[in-house]
Short mmCIF file of C-alpha atoms and ligand atoms in Angstrom, two decimals:
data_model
loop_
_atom_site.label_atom_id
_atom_site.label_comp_id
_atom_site.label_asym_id
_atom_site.label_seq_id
_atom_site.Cartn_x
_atom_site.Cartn_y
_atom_site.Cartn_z
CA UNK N 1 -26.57 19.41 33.03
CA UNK N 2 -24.91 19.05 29.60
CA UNK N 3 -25.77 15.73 28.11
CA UNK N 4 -22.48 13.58 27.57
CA UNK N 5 -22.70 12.18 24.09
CA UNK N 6 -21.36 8.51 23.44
CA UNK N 7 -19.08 8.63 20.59
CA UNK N 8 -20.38 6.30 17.84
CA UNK N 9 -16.63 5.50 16.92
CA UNK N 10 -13.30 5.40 19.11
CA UNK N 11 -10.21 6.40 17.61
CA UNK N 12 -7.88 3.70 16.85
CA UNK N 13 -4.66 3.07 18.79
CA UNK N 14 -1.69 3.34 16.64
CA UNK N 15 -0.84 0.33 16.18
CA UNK N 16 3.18 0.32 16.70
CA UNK N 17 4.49 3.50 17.30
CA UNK N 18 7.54 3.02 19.16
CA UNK N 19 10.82 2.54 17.41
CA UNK N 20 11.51 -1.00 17.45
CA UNK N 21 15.40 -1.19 16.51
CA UNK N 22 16.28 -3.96 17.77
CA UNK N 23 14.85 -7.67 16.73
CA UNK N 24 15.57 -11.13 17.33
CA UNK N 25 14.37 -11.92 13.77
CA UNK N 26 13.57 -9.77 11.02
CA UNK N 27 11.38 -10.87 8.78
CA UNK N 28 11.49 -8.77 5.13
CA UNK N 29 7.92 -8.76 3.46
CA UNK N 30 5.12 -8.55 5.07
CA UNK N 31 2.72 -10.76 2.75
CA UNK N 32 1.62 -14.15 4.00
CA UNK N 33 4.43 -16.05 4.61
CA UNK N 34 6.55 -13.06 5.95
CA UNK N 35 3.57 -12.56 8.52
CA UNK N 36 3.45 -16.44 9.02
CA UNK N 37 6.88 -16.40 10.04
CA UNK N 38 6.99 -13.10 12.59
CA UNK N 39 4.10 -15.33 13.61
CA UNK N 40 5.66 -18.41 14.71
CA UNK N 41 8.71 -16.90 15.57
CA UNK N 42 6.62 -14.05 18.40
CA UNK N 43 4.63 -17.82 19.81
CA UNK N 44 8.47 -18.80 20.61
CA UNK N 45 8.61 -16.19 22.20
CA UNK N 46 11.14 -14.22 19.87
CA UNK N 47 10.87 -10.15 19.50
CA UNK N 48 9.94 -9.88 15.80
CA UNK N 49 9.90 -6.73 13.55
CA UNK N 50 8.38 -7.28 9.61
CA UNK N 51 9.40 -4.49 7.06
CA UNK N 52 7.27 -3.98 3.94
CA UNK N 53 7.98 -1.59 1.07
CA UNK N 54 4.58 -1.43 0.29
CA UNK N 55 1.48 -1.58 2.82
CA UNK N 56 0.24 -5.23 4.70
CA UNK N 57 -0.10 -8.24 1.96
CA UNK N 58 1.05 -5.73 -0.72
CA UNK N 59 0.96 -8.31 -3.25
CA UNK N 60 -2.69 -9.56 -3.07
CA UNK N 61 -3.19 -5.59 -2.72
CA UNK N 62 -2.05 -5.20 -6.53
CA UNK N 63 -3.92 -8.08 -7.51
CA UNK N 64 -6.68 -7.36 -10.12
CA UNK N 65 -9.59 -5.65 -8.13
CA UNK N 66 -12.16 -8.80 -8.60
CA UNK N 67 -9.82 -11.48 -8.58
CA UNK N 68 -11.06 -14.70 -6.60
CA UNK N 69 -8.84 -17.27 -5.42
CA UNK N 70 -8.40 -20.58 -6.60
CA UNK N 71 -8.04 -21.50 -2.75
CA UNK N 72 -10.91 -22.07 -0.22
CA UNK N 73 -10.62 -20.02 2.87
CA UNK N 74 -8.93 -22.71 5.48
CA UNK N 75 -5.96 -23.14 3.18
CA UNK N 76 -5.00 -19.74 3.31
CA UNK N 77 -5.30 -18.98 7.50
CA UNK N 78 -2.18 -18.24 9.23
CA UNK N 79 -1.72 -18.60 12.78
CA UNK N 80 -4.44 -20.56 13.48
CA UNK N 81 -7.07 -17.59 13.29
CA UNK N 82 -9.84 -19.09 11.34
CA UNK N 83 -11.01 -17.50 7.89
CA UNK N 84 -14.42 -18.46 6.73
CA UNK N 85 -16.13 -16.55 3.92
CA UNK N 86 -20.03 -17.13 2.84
CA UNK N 87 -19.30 -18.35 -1.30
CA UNK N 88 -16.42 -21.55 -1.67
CA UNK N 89 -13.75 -19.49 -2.53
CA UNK N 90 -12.59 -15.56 -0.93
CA UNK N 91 -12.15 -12.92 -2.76
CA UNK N 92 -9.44 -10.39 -2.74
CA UNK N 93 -11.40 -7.94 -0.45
CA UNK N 94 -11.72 -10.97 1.52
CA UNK N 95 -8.38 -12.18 2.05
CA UNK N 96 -7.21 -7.92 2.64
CA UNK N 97 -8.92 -8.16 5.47
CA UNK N 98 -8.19 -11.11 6.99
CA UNK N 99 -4.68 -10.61 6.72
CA UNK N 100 -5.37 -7.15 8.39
CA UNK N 101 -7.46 -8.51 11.50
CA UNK N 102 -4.51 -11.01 11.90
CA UNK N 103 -1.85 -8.71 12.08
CA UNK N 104 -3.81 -7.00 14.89
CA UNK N 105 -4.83 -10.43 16.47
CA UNK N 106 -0.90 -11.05 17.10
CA UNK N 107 0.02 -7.49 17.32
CA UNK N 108 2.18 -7.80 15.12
CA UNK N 109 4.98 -5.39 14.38
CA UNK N 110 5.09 -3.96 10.60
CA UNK N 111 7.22 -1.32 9.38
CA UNK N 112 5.05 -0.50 5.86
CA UNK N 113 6.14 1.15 3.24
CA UNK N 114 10.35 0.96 3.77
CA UNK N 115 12.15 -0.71 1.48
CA UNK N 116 15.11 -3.03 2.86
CA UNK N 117 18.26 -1.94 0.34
CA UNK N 118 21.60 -3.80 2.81
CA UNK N 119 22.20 -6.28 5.04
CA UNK N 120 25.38 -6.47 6.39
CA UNK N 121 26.71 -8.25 9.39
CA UNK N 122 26.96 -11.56 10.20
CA UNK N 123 24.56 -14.34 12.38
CA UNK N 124 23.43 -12.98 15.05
CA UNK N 125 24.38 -9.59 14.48
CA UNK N 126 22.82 -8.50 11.64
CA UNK N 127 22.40 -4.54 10.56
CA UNK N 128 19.47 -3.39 8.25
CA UNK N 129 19.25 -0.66 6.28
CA UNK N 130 15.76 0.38 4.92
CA UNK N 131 14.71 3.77 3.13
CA UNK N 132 11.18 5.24 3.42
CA UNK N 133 9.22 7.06 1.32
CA UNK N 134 10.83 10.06 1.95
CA UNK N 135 14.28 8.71 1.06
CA UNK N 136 15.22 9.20 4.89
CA UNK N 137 17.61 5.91 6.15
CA UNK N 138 16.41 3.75 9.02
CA UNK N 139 18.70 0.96 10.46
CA UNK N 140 17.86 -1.84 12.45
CA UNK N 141 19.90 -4.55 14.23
CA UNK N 142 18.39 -8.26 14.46
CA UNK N 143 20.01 -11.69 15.27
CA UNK N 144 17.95 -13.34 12.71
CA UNK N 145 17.06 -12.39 9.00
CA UNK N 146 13.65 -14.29 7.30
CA UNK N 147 13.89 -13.23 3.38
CA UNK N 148 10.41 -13.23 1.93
CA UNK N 149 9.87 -11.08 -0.42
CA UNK N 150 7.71 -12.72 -2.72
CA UNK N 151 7.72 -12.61 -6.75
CA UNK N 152 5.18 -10.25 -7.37
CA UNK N 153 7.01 -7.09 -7.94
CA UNK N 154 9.21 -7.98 -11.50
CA UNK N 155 7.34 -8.92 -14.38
CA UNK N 156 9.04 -11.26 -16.83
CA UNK N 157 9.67 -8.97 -19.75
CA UNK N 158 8.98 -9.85 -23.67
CA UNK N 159 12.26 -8.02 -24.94
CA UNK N 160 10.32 -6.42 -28.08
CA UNK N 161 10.38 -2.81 -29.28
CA UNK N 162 7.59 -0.74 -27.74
CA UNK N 163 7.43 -2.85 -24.79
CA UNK N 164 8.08 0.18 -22.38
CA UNK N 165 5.57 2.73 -23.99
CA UNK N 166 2.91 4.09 -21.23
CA UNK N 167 0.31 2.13 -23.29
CA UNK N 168 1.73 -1.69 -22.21
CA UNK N 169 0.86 -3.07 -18.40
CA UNK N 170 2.56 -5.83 -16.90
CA UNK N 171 -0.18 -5.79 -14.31
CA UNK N 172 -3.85 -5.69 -14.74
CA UNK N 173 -6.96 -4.16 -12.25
CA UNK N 174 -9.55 -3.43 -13.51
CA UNK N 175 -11.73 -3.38 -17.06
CA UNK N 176 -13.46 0.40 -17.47
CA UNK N 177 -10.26 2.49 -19.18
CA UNK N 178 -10.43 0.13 -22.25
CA UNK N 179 -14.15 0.46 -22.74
CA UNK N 180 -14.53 0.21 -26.45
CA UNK N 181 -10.95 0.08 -26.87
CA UNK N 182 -8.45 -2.64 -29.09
CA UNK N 183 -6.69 -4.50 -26.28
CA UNK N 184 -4.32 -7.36 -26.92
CA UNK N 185 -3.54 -9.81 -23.85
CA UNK N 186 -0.38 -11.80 -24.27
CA UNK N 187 -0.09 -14.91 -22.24
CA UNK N 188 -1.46 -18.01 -21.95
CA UNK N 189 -2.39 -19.03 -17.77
CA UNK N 190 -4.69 -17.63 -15.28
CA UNK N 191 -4.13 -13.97 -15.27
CA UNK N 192 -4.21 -13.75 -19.29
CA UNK N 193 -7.55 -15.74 -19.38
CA UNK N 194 -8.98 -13.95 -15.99
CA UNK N 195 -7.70 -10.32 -17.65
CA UNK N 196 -9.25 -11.00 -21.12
CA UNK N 197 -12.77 -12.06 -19.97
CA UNK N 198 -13.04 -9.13 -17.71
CA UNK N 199 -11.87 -6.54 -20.43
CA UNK N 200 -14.66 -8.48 -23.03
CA UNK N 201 -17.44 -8.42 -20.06
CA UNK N 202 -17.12 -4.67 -19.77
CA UNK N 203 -16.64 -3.72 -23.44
CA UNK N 204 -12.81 -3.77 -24.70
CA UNK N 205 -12.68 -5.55 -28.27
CA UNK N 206 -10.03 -8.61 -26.70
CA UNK N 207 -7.31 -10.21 -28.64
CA UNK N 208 -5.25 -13.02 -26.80
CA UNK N 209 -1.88 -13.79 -27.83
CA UNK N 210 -0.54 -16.69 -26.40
CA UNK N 211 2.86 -18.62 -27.50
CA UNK N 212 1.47 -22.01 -26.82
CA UNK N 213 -0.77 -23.86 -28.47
CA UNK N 214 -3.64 -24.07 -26.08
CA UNK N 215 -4.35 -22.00 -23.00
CA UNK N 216 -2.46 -23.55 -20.09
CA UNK N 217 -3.58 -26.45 -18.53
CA UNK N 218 -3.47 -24.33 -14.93
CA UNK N 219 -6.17 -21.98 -15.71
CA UNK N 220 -8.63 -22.48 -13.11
CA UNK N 221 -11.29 -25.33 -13.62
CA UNK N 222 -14.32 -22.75 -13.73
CA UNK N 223 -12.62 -20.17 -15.79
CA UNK N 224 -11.01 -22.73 -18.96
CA UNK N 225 -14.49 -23.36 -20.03
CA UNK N 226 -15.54 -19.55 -20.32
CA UNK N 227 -12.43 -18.46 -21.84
CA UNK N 228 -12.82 -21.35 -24.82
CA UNK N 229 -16.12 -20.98 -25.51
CA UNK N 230 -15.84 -16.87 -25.87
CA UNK N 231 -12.73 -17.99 -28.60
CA UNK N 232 -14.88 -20.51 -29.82
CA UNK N 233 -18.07 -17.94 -30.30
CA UNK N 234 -15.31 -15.41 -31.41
CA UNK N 235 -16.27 -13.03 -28.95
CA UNK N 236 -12.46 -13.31 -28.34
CA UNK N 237 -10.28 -13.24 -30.78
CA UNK N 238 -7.53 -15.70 -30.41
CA UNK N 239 -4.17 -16.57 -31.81
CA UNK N 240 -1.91 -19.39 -30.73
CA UNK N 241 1.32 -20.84 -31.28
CA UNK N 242 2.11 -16.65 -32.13
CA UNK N 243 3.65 -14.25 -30.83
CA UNK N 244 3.41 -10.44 -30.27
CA UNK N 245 6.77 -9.07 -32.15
CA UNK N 246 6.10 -4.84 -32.27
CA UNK N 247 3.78 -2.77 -30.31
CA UNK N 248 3.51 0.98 -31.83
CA UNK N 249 1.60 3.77 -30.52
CA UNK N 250 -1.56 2.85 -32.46
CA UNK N 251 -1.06 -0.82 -33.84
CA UNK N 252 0.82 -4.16 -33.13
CA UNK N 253 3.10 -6.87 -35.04
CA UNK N 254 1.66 -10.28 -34.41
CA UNK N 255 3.99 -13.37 -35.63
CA UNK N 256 1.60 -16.42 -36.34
CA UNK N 257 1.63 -19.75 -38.24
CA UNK N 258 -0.43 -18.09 -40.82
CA UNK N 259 2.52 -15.34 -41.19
CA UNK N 260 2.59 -11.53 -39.89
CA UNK N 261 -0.51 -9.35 -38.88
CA UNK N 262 -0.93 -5.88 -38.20
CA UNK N 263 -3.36 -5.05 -36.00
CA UNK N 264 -5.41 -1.74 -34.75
CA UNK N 265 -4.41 -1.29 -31.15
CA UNK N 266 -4.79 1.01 -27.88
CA UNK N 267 -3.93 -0.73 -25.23
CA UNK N 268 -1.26 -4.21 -24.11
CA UNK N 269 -1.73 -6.54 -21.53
CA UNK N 270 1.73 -8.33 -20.63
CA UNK N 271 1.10 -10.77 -18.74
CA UNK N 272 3.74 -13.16 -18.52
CA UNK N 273 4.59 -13.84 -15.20
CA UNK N 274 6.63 -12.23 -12.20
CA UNK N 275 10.07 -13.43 -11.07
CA UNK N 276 11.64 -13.02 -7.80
CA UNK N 277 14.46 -10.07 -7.53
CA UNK N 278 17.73 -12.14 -7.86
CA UNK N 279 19.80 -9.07 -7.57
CA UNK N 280 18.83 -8.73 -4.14
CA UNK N 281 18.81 -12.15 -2.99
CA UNK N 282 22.52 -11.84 -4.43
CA UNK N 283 23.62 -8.91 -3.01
CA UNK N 284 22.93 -10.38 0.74
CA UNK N 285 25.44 -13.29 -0.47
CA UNK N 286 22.48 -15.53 -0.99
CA UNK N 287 23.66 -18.25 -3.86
CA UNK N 288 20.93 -19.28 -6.25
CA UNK N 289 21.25 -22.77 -8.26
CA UNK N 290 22.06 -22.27 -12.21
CA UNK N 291 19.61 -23.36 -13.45
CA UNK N 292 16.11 -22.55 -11.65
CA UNK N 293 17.83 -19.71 -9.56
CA UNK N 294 16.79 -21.45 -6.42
CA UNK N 295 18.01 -19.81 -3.37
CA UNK N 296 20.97 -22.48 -1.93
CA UNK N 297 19.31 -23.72 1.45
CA UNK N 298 18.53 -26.42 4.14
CA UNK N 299 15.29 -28.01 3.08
CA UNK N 300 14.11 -28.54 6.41
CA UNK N 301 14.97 -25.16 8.05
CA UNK N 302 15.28 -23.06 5.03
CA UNK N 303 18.35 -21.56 6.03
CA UNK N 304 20.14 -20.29 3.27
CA UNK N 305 23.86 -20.32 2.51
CA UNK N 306 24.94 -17.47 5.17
CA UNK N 307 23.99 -18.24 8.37
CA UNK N 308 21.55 -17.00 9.92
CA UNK N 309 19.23 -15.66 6.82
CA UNK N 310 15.87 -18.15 5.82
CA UNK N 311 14.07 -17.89 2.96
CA UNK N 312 10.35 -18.06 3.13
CA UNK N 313 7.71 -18.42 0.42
CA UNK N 314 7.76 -18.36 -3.08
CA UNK N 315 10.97 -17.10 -3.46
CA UNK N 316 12.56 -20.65 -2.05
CA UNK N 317 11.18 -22.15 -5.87
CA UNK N 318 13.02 -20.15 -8.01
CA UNK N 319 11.51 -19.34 -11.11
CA UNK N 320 8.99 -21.98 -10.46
CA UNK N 321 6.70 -19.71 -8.97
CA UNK N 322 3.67 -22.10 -9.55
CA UNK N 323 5.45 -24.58 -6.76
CA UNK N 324 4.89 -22.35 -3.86
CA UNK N 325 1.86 -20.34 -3.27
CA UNK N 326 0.02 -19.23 0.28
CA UNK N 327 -1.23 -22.60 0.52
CA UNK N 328 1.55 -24.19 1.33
CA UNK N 329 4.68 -21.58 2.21
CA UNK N 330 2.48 -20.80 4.74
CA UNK N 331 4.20 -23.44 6.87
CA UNK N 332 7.83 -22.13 6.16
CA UNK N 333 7.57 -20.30 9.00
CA UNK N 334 7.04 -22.93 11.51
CA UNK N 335 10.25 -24.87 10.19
CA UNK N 336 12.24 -21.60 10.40
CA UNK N 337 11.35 -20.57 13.86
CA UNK N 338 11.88 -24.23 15.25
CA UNK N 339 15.57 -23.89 13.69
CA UNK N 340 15.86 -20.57 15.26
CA UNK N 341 14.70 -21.57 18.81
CA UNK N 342 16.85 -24.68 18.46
CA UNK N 343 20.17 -21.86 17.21
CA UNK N 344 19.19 -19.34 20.51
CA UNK N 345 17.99 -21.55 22.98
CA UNK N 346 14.62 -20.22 23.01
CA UNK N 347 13.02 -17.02 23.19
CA UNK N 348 10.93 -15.72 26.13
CA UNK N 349 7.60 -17.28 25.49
CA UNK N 350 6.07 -15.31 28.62
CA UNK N 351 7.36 -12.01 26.67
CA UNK N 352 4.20 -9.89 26.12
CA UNK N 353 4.03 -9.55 22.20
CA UNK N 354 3.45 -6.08 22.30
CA UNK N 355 6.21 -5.01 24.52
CA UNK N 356 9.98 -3.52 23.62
C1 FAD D 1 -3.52 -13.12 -9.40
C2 FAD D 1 -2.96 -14.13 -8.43
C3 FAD D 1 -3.80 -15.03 -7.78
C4 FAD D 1 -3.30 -15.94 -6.86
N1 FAD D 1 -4.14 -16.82 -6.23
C5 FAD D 1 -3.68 -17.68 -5.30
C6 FAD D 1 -4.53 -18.60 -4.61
O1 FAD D 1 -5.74 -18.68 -4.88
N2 FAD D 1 -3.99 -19.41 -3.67
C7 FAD D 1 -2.66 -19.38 -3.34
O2 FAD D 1 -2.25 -20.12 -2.45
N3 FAD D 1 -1.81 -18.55 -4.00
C8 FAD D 1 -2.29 -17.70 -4.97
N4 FAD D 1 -1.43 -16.87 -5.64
C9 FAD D 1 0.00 -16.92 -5.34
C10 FAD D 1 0.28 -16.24 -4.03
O3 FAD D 1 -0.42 -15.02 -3.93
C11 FAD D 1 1.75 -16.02 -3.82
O4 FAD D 1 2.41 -17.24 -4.00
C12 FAD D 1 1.99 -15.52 -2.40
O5 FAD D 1 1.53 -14.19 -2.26
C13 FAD D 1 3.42 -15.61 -2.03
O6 FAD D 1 3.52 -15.18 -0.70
P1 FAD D 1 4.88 -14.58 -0.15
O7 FAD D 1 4.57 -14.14 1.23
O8 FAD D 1 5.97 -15.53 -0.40
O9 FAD D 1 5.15 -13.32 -1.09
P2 FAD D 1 4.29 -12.00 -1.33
O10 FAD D 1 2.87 -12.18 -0.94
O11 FAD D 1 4.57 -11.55 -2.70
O12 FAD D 1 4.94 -10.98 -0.28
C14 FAD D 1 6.23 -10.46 -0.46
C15 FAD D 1 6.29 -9.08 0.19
O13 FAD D 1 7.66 -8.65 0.22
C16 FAD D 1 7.68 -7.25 -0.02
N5 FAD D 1 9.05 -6.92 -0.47
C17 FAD D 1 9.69 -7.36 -1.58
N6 FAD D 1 10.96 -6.88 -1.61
C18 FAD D 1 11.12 -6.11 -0.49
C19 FAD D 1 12.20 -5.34 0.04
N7 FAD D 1 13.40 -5.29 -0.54
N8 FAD D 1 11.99 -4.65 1.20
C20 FAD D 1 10.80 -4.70 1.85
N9 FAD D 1 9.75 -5.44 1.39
C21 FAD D 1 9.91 -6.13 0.23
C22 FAD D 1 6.59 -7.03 -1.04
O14 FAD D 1 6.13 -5.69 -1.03
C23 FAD D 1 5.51 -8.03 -0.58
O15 FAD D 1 4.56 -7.45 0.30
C24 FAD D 1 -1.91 -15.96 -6.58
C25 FAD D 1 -1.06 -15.08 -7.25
C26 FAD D 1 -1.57 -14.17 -8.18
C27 FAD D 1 -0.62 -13.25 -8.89
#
């Protein structure tokens, strides 16, 4: 008789293949507060349907490849599913999976990779209209909208000639393509400091430009000391209170105290922050304050100015991106499914999670 061989691996289920149409809430972005909120809003019991344009956490996805967090483990869980890693702090590998085993802990359900373009409709009958990555059209209908779409996907531009050549990056990975290389960093906080060190560790000649007159007093605690001390060495080469005003194919236009320089150059790090997209926030009839383009919204629910659509996340700060971070928009979406189980009288918390 044949043996019957055990298979060392099982296939994986797929994890939400039906069409799922129809939603109580809708929750745009599927990074940690988006997830947070389909969350809190399946434990009342609500049908709930996330829709990413890129894949699960996309954001911490693009993060530089050997980023750490500044946050320990606990302040980062969602759900309640515990997230323990062996050193004080995770790391993005880390954090991509947890996010991953707690989407499949909840089951949740996550459209990736379509991009949300209209809503139209009105509370409690909301239409949706995403496009994949095929350009095909997908519409949904939900009752409630959850906006949280994060910051991490427009960089704060410069506004200087050569800023849109191939050889500029608003976003930064990894160090080996600028081995023995003239890179210039411009920027002053944690992504600046974090980009240059890396690039001098594995072999980039570094220059940091940075407007202020000090690097920011946010850098993280362990990395402040390393950056200084390579400027002090001059391992990294370092101007302040300057500014980068031309970037040509081979060379850049520094402004400094000590007047213009001219400098060798292969490579630009722009890193200068991220902003929210405005336009879109707009274009749902979302108003946003004059002055720190904070979405207009009920502090304690976070629903915005048309009914029926929350904000979650960083995008409820404004421009002040450094206000809200996973540590604590994390709890948005408690507040907002409360308001929404208050609104529709409760969902069906004996609803199985995984059913449509
Ligand atoms: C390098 C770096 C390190 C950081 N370290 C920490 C840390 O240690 N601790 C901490 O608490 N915070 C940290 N932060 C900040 C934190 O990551 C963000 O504040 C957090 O990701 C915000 O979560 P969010 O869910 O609001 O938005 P995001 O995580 O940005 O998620 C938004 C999602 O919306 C999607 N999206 C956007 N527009 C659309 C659309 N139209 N249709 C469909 N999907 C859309 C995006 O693809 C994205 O997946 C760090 C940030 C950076 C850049």
């Amino acid at each position: 008789m044949p043996v019957q061989q055990i298979p060392e691996t099982l296939t994986r289920t797929k994890a939400q293949s039906r069409p799922e149409t129809l939603a109580d809430v809708l929750v745009i972005g599927a990074g940690p507060t988006g997830m947070a909120c389909a969350i809190e809003a399946q434990k009342a019991g609500f049908k709930s349907l996330i829709i990413d344009k890129g894949c699960l956490v996309n954001s911490i996805y693009h993060y530089p490849n050997n980023m750490v967090f500044f946050t320990t483990p606990e302040l980062l869980e969602i759900g309640d599913v515990p997230f323990t890693t062996a050193s004080a702090k995770p790391n993005r590998l880390e954090a991509l999976e947890y996010y991953r085993r707690v989407a499949e802990h909840y089951h949740l359900h996550i459209r990736q990779y379509e991009w949300v373009k209209t809503i139209t409709g009105e509370d409690r009958n909301f239409r949706v209209t995403t496009t994949d990555r095929h350009d095909a059209i997908h519409d949904y209908r939900a009752r409630k909208i959850v906006v949280a779409t994060g910051y991490y996907d427009l960089a704060n531009k410069i506004g200087i000639p050569g800023e849109d050549t191939e050889k500029v990056f608003h976003y930064y990975r990894e160090p080996h393509p600028y081995f023995d290389r003239d890179v210039v960093v411009i920027g002053g906080k944690n992504s600046a400091a974090e980009a240059a060190l890396d690039l001098w560790r594995h072999g980039a000649r570094v220059t940091l430009v940075h407007r202020g007159s000090q690097m920011h007093n946010h850098v993280k605690y362990w990395v402040r000391p390393d950056i200084e001390n390579r400027i002090k060495a001059g391992e990294i080469a370092a101007h302040f209170n300057s500014t980068v005003q031309e970037i040509g194919p081979d060379f850049v236009v520094l402004r400094t105290p000590e007047g213009p320089i001219r400098m060798e150059n292969d490579f630009v790090f722009a890193l200068t922050g991220y902003h929210p997209d405005y336009d879109f926030l707009r274009s749902v009839g979302i108003e946003l304050s004059s002055e720190q383009m904070r979405p207009v919204c009920d502090p304690e629910s976070l629903e915005s100015n048309v009914p029926g659509i929350y904000v979650a996340g960083v995008i409820v700060a404004g421009s002040r991106t450094n206000e809200i971070f996973i540590e604590n928009g994390r709890f948005h979406g408690k507040l907002i499914a409360a308001h929404i189980q208050e609104k529709l009288g409760g969902g069906n918390p004996n609803f199985p999670l995984d059913a449509t």
